[in-house]
XYZ file of C-alpha atoms in Angstrom:
625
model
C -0.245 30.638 206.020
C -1.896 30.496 202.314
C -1.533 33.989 200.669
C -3.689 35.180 197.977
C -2.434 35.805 194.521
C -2.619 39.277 193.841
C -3.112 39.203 190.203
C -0.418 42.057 189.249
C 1.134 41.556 185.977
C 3.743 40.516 185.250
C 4.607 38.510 188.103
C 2.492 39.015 190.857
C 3.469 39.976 195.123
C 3.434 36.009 196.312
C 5.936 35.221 193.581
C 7.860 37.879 193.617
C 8.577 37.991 197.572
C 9.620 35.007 197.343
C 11.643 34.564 194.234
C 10.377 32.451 191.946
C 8.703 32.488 188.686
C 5.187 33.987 188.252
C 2.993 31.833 184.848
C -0.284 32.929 184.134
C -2.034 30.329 182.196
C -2.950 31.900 178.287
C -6.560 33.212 177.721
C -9.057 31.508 176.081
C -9.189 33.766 173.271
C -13.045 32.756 172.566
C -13.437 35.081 175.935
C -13.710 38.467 175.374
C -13.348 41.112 178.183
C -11.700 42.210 181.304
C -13.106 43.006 184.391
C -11.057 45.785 186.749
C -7.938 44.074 189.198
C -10.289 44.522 192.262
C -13.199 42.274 190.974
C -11.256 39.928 189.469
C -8.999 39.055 192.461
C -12.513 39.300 194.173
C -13.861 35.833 192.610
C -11.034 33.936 193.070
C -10.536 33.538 196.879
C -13.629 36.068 198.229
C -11.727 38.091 200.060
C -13.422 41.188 198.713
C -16.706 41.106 201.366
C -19.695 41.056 199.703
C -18.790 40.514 196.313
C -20.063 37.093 196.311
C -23.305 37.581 197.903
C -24.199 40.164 195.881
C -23.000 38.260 192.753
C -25.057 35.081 194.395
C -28.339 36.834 195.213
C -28.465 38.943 191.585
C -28.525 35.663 190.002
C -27.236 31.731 190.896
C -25.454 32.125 187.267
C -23.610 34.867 188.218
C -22.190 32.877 191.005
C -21.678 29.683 188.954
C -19.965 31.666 185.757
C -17.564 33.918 187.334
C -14.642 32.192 189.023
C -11.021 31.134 188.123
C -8.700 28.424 187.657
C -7.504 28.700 191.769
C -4.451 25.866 190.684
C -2.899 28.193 188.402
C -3.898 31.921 190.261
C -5.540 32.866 186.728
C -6.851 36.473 187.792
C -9.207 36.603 184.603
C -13.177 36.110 185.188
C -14.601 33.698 182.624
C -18.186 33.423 181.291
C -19.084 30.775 178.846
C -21.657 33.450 177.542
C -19.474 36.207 176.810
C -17.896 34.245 173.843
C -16.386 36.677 170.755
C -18.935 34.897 168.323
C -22.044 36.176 169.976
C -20.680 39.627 171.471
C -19.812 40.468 167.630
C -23.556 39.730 166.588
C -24.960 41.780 169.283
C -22.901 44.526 168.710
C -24.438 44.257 164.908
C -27.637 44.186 166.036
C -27.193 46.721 168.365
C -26.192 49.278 165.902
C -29.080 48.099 163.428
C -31.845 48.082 165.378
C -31.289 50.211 168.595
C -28.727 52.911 168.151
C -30.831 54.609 166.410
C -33.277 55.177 169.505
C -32.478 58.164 171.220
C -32.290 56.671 175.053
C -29.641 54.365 174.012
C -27.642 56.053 171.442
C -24.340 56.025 173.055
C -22.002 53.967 171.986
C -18.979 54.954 169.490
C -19.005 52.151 167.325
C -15.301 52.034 166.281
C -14.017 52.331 169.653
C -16.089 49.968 170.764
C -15.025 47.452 168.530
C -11.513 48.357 169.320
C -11.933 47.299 172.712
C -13.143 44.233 171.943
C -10.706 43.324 169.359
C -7.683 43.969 171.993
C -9.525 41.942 174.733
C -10.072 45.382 177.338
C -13.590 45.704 176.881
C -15.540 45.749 180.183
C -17.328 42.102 180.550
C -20.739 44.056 182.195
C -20.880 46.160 179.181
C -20.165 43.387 176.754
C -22.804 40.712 178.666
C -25.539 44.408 178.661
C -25.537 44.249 174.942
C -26.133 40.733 174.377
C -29.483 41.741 176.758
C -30.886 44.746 175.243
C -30.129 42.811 172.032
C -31.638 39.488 173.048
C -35.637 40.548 171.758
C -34.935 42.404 168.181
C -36.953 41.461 165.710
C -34.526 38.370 164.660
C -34.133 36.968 167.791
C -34.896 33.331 168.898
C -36.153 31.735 171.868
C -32.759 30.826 172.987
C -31.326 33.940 172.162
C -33.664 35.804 175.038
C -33.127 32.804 177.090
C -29.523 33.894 176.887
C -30.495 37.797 177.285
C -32.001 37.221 179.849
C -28.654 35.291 181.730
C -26.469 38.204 180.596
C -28.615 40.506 181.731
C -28.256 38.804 185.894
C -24.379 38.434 184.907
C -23.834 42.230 184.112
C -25.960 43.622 186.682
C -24.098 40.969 189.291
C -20.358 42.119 187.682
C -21.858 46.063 188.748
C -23.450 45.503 192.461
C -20.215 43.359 193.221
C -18.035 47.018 191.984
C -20.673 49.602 192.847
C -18.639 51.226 195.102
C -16.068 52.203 191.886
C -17.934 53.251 189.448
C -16.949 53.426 185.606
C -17.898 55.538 182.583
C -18.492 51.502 181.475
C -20.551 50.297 184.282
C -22.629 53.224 184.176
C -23.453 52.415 180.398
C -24.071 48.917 181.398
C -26.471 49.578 183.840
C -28.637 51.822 182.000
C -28.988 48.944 179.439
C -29.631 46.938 182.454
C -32.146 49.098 183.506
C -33.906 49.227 179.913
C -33.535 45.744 179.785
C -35.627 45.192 183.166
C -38.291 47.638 181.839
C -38.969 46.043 178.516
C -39.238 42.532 180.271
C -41.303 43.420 183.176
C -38.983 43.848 186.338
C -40.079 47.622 186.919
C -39.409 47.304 190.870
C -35.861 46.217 189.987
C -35.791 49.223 187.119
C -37.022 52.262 189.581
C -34.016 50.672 192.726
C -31.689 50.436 189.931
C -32.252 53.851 188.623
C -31.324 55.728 191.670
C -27.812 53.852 191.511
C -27.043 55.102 188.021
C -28.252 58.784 188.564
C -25.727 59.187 191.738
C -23.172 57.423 190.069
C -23.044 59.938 186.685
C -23.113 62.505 189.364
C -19.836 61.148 191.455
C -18.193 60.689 187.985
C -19.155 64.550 186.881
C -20.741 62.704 183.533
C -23.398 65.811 184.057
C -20.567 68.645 183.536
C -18.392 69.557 180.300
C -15.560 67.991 180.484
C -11.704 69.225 178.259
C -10.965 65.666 176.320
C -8.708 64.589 173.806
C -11.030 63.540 171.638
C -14.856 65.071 170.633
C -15.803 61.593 170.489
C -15.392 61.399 173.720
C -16.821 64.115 175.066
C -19.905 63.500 172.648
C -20.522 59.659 174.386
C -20.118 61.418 178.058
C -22.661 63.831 177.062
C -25.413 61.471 175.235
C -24.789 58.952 178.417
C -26.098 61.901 180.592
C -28.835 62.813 178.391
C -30.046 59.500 177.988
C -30.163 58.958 181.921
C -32.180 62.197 181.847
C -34.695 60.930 179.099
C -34.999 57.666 181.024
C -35.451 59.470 184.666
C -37.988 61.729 183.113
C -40.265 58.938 181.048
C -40.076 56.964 184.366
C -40.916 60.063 186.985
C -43.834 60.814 185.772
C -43.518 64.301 186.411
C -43.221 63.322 190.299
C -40.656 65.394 192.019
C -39.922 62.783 194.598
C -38.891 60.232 192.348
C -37.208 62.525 190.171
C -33.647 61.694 190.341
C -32.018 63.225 187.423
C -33.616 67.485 187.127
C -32.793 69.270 183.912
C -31.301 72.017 186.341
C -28.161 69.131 187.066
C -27.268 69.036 183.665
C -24.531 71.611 182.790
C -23.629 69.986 179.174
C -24.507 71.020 175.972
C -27.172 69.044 173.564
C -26.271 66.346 171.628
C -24.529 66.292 167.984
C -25.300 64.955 165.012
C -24.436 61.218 164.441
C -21.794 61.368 161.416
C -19.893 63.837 164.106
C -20.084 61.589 166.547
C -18.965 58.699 164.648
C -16.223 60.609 162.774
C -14.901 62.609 165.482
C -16.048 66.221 163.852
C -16.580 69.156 166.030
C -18.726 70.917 164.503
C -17.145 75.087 165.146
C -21.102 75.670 165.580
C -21.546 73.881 168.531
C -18.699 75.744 170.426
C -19.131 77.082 173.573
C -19.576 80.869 173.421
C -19.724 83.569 176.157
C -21.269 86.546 174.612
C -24.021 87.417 172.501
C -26.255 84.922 170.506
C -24.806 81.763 168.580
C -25.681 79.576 165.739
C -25.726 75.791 165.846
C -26.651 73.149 163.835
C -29.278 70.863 165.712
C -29.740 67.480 165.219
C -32.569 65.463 165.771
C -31.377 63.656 168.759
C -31.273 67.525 170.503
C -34.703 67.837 169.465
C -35.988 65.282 171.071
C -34.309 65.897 174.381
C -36.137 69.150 174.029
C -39.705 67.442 173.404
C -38.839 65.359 176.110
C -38.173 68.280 178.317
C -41.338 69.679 177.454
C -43.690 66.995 178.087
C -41.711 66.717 181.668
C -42.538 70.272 182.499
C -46.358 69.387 181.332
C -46.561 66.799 183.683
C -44.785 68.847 186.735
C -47.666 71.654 185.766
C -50.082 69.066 185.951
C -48.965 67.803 189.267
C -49.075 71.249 190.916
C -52.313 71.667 189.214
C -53.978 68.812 190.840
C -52.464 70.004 194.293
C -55.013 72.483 196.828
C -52.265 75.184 196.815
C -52.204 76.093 193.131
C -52.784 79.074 192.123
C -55.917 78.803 189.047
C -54.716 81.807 187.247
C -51.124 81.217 187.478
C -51.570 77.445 186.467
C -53.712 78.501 183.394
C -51.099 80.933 182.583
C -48.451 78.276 182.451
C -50.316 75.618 180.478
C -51.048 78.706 177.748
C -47.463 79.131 177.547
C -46.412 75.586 177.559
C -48.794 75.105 174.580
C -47.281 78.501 172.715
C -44.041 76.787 173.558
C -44.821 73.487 171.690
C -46.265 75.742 168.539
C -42.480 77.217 168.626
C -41.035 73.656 169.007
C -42.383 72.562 165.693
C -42.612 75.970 163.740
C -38.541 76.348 164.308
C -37.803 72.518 163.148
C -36.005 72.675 159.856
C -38.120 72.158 156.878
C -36.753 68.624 156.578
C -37.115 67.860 159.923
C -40.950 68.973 159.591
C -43.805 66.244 159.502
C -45.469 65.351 155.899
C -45.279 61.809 154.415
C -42.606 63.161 151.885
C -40.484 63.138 154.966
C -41.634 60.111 155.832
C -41.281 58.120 152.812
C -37.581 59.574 152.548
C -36.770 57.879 155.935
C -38.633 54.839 155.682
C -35.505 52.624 155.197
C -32.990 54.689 156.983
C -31.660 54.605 160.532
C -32.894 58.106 161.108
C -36.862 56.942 160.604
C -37.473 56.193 164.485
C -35.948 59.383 165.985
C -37.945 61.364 163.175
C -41.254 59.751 164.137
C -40.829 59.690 167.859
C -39.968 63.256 167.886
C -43.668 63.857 166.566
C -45.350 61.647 168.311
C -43.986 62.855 171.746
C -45.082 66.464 170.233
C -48.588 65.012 169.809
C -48.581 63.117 173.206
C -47.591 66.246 174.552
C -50.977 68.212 173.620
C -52.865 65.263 175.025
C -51.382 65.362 178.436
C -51.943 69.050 178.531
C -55.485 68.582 177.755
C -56.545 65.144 179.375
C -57.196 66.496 182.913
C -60.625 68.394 181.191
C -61.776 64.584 180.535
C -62.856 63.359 183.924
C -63.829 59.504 182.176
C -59.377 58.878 181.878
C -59.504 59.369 185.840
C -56.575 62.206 185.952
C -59.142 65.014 187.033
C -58.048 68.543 187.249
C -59.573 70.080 190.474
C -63.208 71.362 190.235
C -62.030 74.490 191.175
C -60.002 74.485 187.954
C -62.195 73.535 185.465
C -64.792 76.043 186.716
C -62.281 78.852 186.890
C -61.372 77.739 183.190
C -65.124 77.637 181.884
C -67.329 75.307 179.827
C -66.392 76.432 176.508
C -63.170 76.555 177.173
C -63.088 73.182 178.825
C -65.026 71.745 175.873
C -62.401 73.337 173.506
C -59.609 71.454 174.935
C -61.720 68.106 175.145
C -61.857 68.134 171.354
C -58.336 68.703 170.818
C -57.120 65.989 172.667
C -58.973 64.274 170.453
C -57.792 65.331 167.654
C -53.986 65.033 168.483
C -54.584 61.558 170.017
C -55.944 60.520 166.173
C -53.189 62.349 164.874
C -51.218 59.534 166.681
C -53.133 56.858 165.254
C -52.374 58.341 161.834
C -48.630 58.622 162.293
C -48.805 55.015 163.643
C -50.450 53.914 160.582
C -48.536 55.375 158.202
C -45.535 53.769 159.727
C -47.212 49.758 159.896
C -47.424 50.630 155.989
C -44.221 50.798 155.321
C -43.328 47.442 153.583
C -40.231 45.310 154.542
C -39.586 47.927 157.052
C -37.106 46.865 160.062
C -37.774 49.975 162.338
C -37.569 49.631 165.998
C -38.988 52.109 168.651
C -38.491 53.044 171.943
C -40.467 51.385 175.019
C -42.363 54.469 175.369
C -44.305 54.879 172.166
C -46.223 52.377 173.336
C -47.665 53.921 176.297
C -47.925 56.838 173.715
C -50.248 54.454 171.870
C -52.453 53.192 174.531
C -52.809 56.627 176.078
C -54.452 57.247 172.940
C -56.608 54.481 172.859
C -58.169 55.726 176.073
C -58.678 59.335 175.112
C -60.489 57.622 171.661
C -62.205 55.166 173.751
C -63.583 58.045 176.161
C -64.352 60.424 172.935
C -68.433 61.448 172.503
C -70.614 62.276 169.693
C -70.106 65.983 170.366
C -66.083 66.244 169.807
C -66.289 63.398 166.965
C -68.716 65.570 165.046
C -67.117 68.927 165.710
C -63.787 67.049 164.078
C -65.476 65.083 161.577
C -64.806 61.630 162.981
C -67.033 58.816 163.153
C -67.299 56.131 165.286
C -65.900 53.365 162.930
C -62.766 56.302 162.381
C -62.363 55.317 166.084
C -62.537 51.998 165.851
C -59.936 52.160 163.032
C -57.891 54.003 164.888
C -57.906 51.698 168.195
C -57.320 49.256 166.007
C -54.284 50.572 164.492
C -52.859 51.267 168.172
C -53.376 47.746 169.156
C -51.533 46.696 165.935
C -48.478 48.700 166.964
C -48.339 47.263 170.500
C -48.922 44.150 169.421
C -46.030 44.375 166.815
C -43.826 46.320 169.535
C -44.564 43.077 172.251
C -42.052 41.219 170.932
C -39.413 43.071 171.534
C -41.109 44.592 174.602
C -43.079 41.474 176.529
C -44.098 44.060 179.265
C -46.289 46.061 176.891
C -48.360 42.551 177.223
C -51.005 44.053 179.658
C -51.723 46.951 177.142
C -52.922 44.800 174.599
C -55.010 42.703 176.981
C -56.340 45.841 178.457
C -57.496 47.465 174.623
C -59.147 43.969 173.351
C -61.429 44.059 176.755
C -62.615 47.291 175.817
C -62.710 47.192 171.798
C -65.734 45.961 170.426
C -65.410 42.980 167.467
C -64.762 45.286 163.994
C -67.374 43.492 162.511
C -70.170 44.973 164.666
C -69.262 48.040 162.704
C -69.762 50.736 165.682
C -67.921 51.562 168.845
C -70.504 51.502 171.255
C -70.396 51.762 174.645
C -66.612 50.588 175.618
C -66.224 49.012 179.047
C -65.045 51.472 181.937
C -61.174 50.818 182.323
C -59.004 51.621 185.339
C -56.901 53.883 183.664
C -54.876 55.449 186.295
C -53.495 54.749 189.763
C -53.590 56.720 192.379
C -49.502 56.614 193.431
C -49.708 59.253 195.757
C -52.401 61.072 197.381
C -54.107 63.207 194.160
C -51.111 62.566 191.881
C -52.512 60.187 189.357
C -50.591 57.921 186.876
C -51.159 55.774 184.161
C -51.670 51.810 184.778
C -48.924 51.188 182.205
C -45.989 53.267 183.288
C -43.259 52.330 185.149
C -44.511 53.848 188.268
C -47.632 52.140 187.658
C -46.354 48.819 188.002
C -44.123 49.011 191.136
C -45.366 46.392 193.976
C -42.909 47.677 197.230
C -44.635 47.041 200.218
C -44.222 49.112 203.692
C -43.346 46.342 206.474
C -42.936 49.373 209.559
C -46.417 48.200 211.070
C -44.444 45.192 212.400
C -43.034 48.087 214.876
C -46.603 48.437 216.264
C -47.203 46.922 219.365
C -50.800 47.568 219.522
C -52.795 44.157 218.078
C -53.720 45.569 214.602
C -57.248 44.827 215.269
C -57.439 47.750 217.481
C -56.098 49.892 215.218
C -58.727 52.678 213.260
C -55.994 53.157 210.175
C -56.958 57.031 208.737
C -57.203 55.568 205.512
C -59.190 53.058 205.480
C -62.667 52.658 205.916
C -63.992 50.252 209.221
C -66.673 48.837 207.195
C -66.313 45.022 206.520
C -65.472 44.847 202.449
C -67.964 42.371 200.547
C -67.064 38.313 200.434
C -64.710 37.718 197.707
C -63.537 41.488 197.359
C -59.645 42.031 197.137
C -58.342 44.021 200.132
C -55.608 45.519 201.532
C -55.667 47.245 204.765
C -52.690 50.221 204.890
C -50.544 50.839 207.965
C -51.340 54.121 209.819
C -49.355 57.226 209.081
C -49.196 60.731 210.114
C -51.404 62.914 207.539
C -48.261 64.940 205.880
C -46.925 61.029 204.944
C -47.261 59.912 200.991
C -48.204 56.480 201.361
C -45.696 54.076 199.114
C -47.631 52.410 195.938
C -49.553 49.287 196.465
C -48.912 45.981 194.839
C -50.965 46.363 191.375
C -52.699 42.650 192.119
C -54.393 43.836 194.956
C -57.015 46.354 195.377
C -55.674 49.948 196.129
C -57.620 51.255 199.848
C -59.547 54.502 199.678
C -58.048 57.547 200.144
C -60.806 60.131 201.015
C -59.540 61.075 204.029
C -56.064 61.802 202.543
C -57.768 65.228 201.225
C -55.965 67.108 203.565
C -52.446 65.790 202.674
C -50.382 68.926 200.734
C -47.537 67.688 198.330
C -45.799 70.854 199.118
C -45.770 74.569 196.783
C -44.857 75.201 193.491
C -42.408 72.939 191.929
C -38.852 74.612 191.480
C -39.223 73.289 187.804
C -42.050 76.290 187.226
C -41.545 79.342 188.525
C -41.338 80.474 184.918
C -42.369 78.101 182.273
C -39.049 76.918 180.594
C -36.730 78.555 183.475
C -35.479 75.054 183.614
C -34.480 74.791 180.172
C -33.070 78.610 179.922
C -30.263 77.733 181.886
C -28.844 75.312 179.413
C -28.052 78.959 178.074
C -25.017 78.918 179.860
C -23.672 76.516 177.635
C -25.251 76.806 174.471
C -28.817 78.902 173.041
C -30.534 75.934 172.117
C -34.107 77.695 170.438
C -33.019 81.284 169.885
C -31.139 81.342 167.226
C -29.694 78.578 164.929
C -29.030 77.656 161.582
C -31.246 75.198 159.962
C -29.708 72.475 158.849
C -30.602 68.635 159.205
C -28.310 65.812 160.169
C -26.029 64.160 157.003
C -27.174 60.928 156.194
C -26.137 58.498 158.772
């Protein structure tokens, strides 16, 4: 009977039962890596059940990379990609062009590189950052071509584990994750998502945690807050496919890079039970705050646009949410503040993308508060609403959406003129820039003249939008469909005036009332319901409550949903195809308020516990990096 080898070291059980001399064959020290005992033994004789499926179905590389020498029982798994040579120069390029964006700022750099020197790093992680850094800015052809074969190889190396999760695997997949966003695969990024939230949670990444080392602690906590930035920029402000609430987090904010990447605890950040505390905030803890905030703006919105909201108590909370953005930015530190001194003292450092995405989400914030007063960008605030909150009022908030959407434009501009510049930014600011565009697009005569805008100002600033996308599409090809969208609708510069622009099918209508953005995540997700194969009725007998009987005109895209009880949400469409009316949906309730909003930062007070993030701090700006 043929026994396995077991792949203990030094000798392993087949030898030593029955006496004789266990030899490994050496390493090929161009391979860098290790996998964990159970994989490994996993690829060599597939005993482990499933592991080569999943490995198979991820990607046919996966299955034709990973093996071992079966005549000498080598219990390593080799890739030809993973060599030390190109691991090394992503790691570079890593830490040059994306650590410094705050959803992926997690990696300690010398330990890292420890790892890897000693051969123990984990393969998934190692074959993650080749990905993420397959489409910077000095990237080839070949070297996405490559990406994008690392990328199958990781995410096969985690399905083929997923039932032991690692601190390792988890940071693998959320590059994994990123990596499927920026290039398109959004189905596989919202699936994939739901894996890496539950996992953090078995591994108790979301609670403090007594290490050795602050480093340590510092990567567990900036691994759980940027699975909480990602979960909240891909929601949508959804509760159902909100995976990853503020309320789950029980860790304290972020610190500043140099003590993260030379161990310092800062005796500020300290954990105190009584009485107020001071702390010095970095950036990267503001921005988990702005992020917060524009999260609670879009749950408000949500129960806004539901039948059960209470008018006066949702007016109330978007007053407060806007007070609470005026504290935001009045308690930054003075060099954390916005003016193009500030700018021009970042413009070659590491620290310029956090500083400018911090106000830009603080600008994007304002517009979402204010774009459901602007019935053209199809995310209508109920009638009921609007009349409750008056024409002048309504009118107020029209023209300051359109004033912090050019603010945008002007940030973004001052940023394309910084010369020689290598800055990178995250995914997101370019949905920050297209929602823009269509507030600018949408703007009349009225709100341009009460802000002193003209119509070729607009035109500039689409222009400058499109410029950013465009630059940001390398890097990002699924931004692709933005820029396609903005030059249908911009009018040639040279005719000199804006015009009328073309109507665009801004939004998407996910769930019934609950409208999102074309260009999000959520907005691109294709899944399609197969339960009406249960039906034995012929469909053509069928009246479906959703759709209308009337026979659609020759050559018009269709698509005819199944029947559902009238509490069901019906699951998104495929984007290709024409999305069916919903008018008779009006009845559908997405439930009361939100558990996010009984008060307007409840959800954020309870970070309290652990540390008083806004009361009172000291303020003091990150050292240089």
């Amino acid at each position: 009977m043929k026994t396995r080898c077991s792949g203990d070291l030094p000798s392993c059980d087949r030898c030593h039962n029955k006496g004789i001399e266990c030899v490994y064959p050496a390493r090929d020290k161009q391979l860098v890596g290790i996998g964990s005992p159970a994989v490994e033994r996993s690829f060599g004789d597939a005993v482990f059940e499933g592991a080569s499926e999943i490995g198979s179905q991820s990607s046919p590389f996966f299955a034709e990379h990973l093996g071992r020498d079966r005549s000498h029982g080598s219990s390593t798994i080799n890739s030809p990609l993973l060599t030390r040579e190109r691991i090394l120069k992503a790691i570079r390029a890593f830490f040059q062009y994306l650590q410094p964006l705050p959803s992926l700022a997690i990696l300690h750099k010398a330990s890292l590189l420890r790892l890897v020197h000693q051969d123990q790093a984990d393969q998934a992680l190692l074959a993650s950052i080749i990905a993420v850094t397959s489409h910077t800015s000095d990237s080839s052809a070949s070297d996405r071509e490559i990406g994008s074969r690392c990328a199958d190889l990781a995410e096969g190396l985690i399905m083929a584990e997923f039932k032991r999760p690692s601190f390792f695997k988890l940071q693998a997949l959320l590059f994994v994750i990123r990596y499927r966003i920026w290039t398109g695969s959004h189905d596989d990024a919202v699936l994939l998502m739901a894996q890496l939230t539950r996992s953090a949670f078995a591994l108790r990444i979301n609670h403090e945690t007594l290490r050795p080392s602050f480093y340590v602690q510092e990567a567990r906590r900036r691994l759980m807050w940027a699975i909480y930035i990602l979960d909240s920029t891909m929601a949508c402000g959804l509760q159902e496919y909100t995976l990853c609430p503020i309320t789950a987090i029980h860790l304290r904010l972020p610190a500043v890079e140099d003590d993260f990447e030379l161990n310092n605890e800062n005796i500020f950040d300290r954990l105190r039970e009584h009485g107020p505390q001071s702390v010095r905030l970095g950036i990267l803890a503001y921005y988990v705050r702005i992020i917060n905030l524009h999260d609670e703006i879009l749950r408000c919105k949500r129960q806004a646009m539901s039948s059960r909201s209470d008018f006066r108590a949702t007016s109330s909370r978007f007053q407060n949410l806007e007070k609470d953005l005026e504290t935001f930015v009045s308690r930054l530190p003075p060099g954390e503040q916005f003016s193009e001194r500030n700018l021009a003292l970042r413009a070659y450092s590491p620290r310029l993308p956090r500083y400018v995405m911090t106000h830009i989400w603080w600008h994007q914030c304002h517009c979402q508060l204010f774009r459901g007063t602007i019935p053209a960008l199809g995310e209508p605030l109920p009638q009921d609403y609007l009349d409750h909150l008056g024409a002048d009022a309504s009118h107020e908030q029209q023209v300051k959406c359109l004033l912090h959407a050019h603010t945008i434009a002007e940030i973004f501009s001052s940023l394309l003129e910084i010369e020689g510049g290598t800055w990178t930014l995250e995914y997101e600011m370019a949905e920050c820039a297209h929602s823009a565009t269509e507030v600018l697009l949408v703007s009349d005569t009225t709100h341009r003249d009460r802000l002193g805008i003209s119509a070729e100002d607009i035109v500039r600033d689409v222009t400058i939008c499109l410029r950013l996308i465009r630059q940001m599409s390398h890097m990002y090809p699924a931004v692709t469909p933005m820029i396609t969208s903005i030059e249908q609708a911009l009018l040639p510069p040279a005719q000199g005036s804006l015009g009328n622009p073309k109507p665009l099918k801004f939004t998407r209508e996910i769930v019934p009332k609950q409208f999102i953005s074309r260009h999000t995540v959520l907005g691109n997700v294709g899944f399609t319901d197969d339960s009406p194969k249960l039906e034995m009725i012929p469909s053509a007998k069928i009246q479906t409550p959703i759709q209308p009987p009337e026979q659609p005109n020759v050559g018009e895209a269709t698509l005819t949903p199944p029947e559902m009880p009238s509490d069901a949400h019906p699951v998104p469409f495929p984007v290709n195809e024409a999305f069916p009316s919903l008018e008779s949906t009006e009845n559908v309730e997405l439930g009361d308020a939100f558990p996010y909003l009984e008060s307007v930062s409840s959800a954020w007070d309870q970070m309290s516990l652990f540390q008083d993030p806004f009361g009172a701090f000291d303020e003091g700006t990150e050292e240089a990096m």
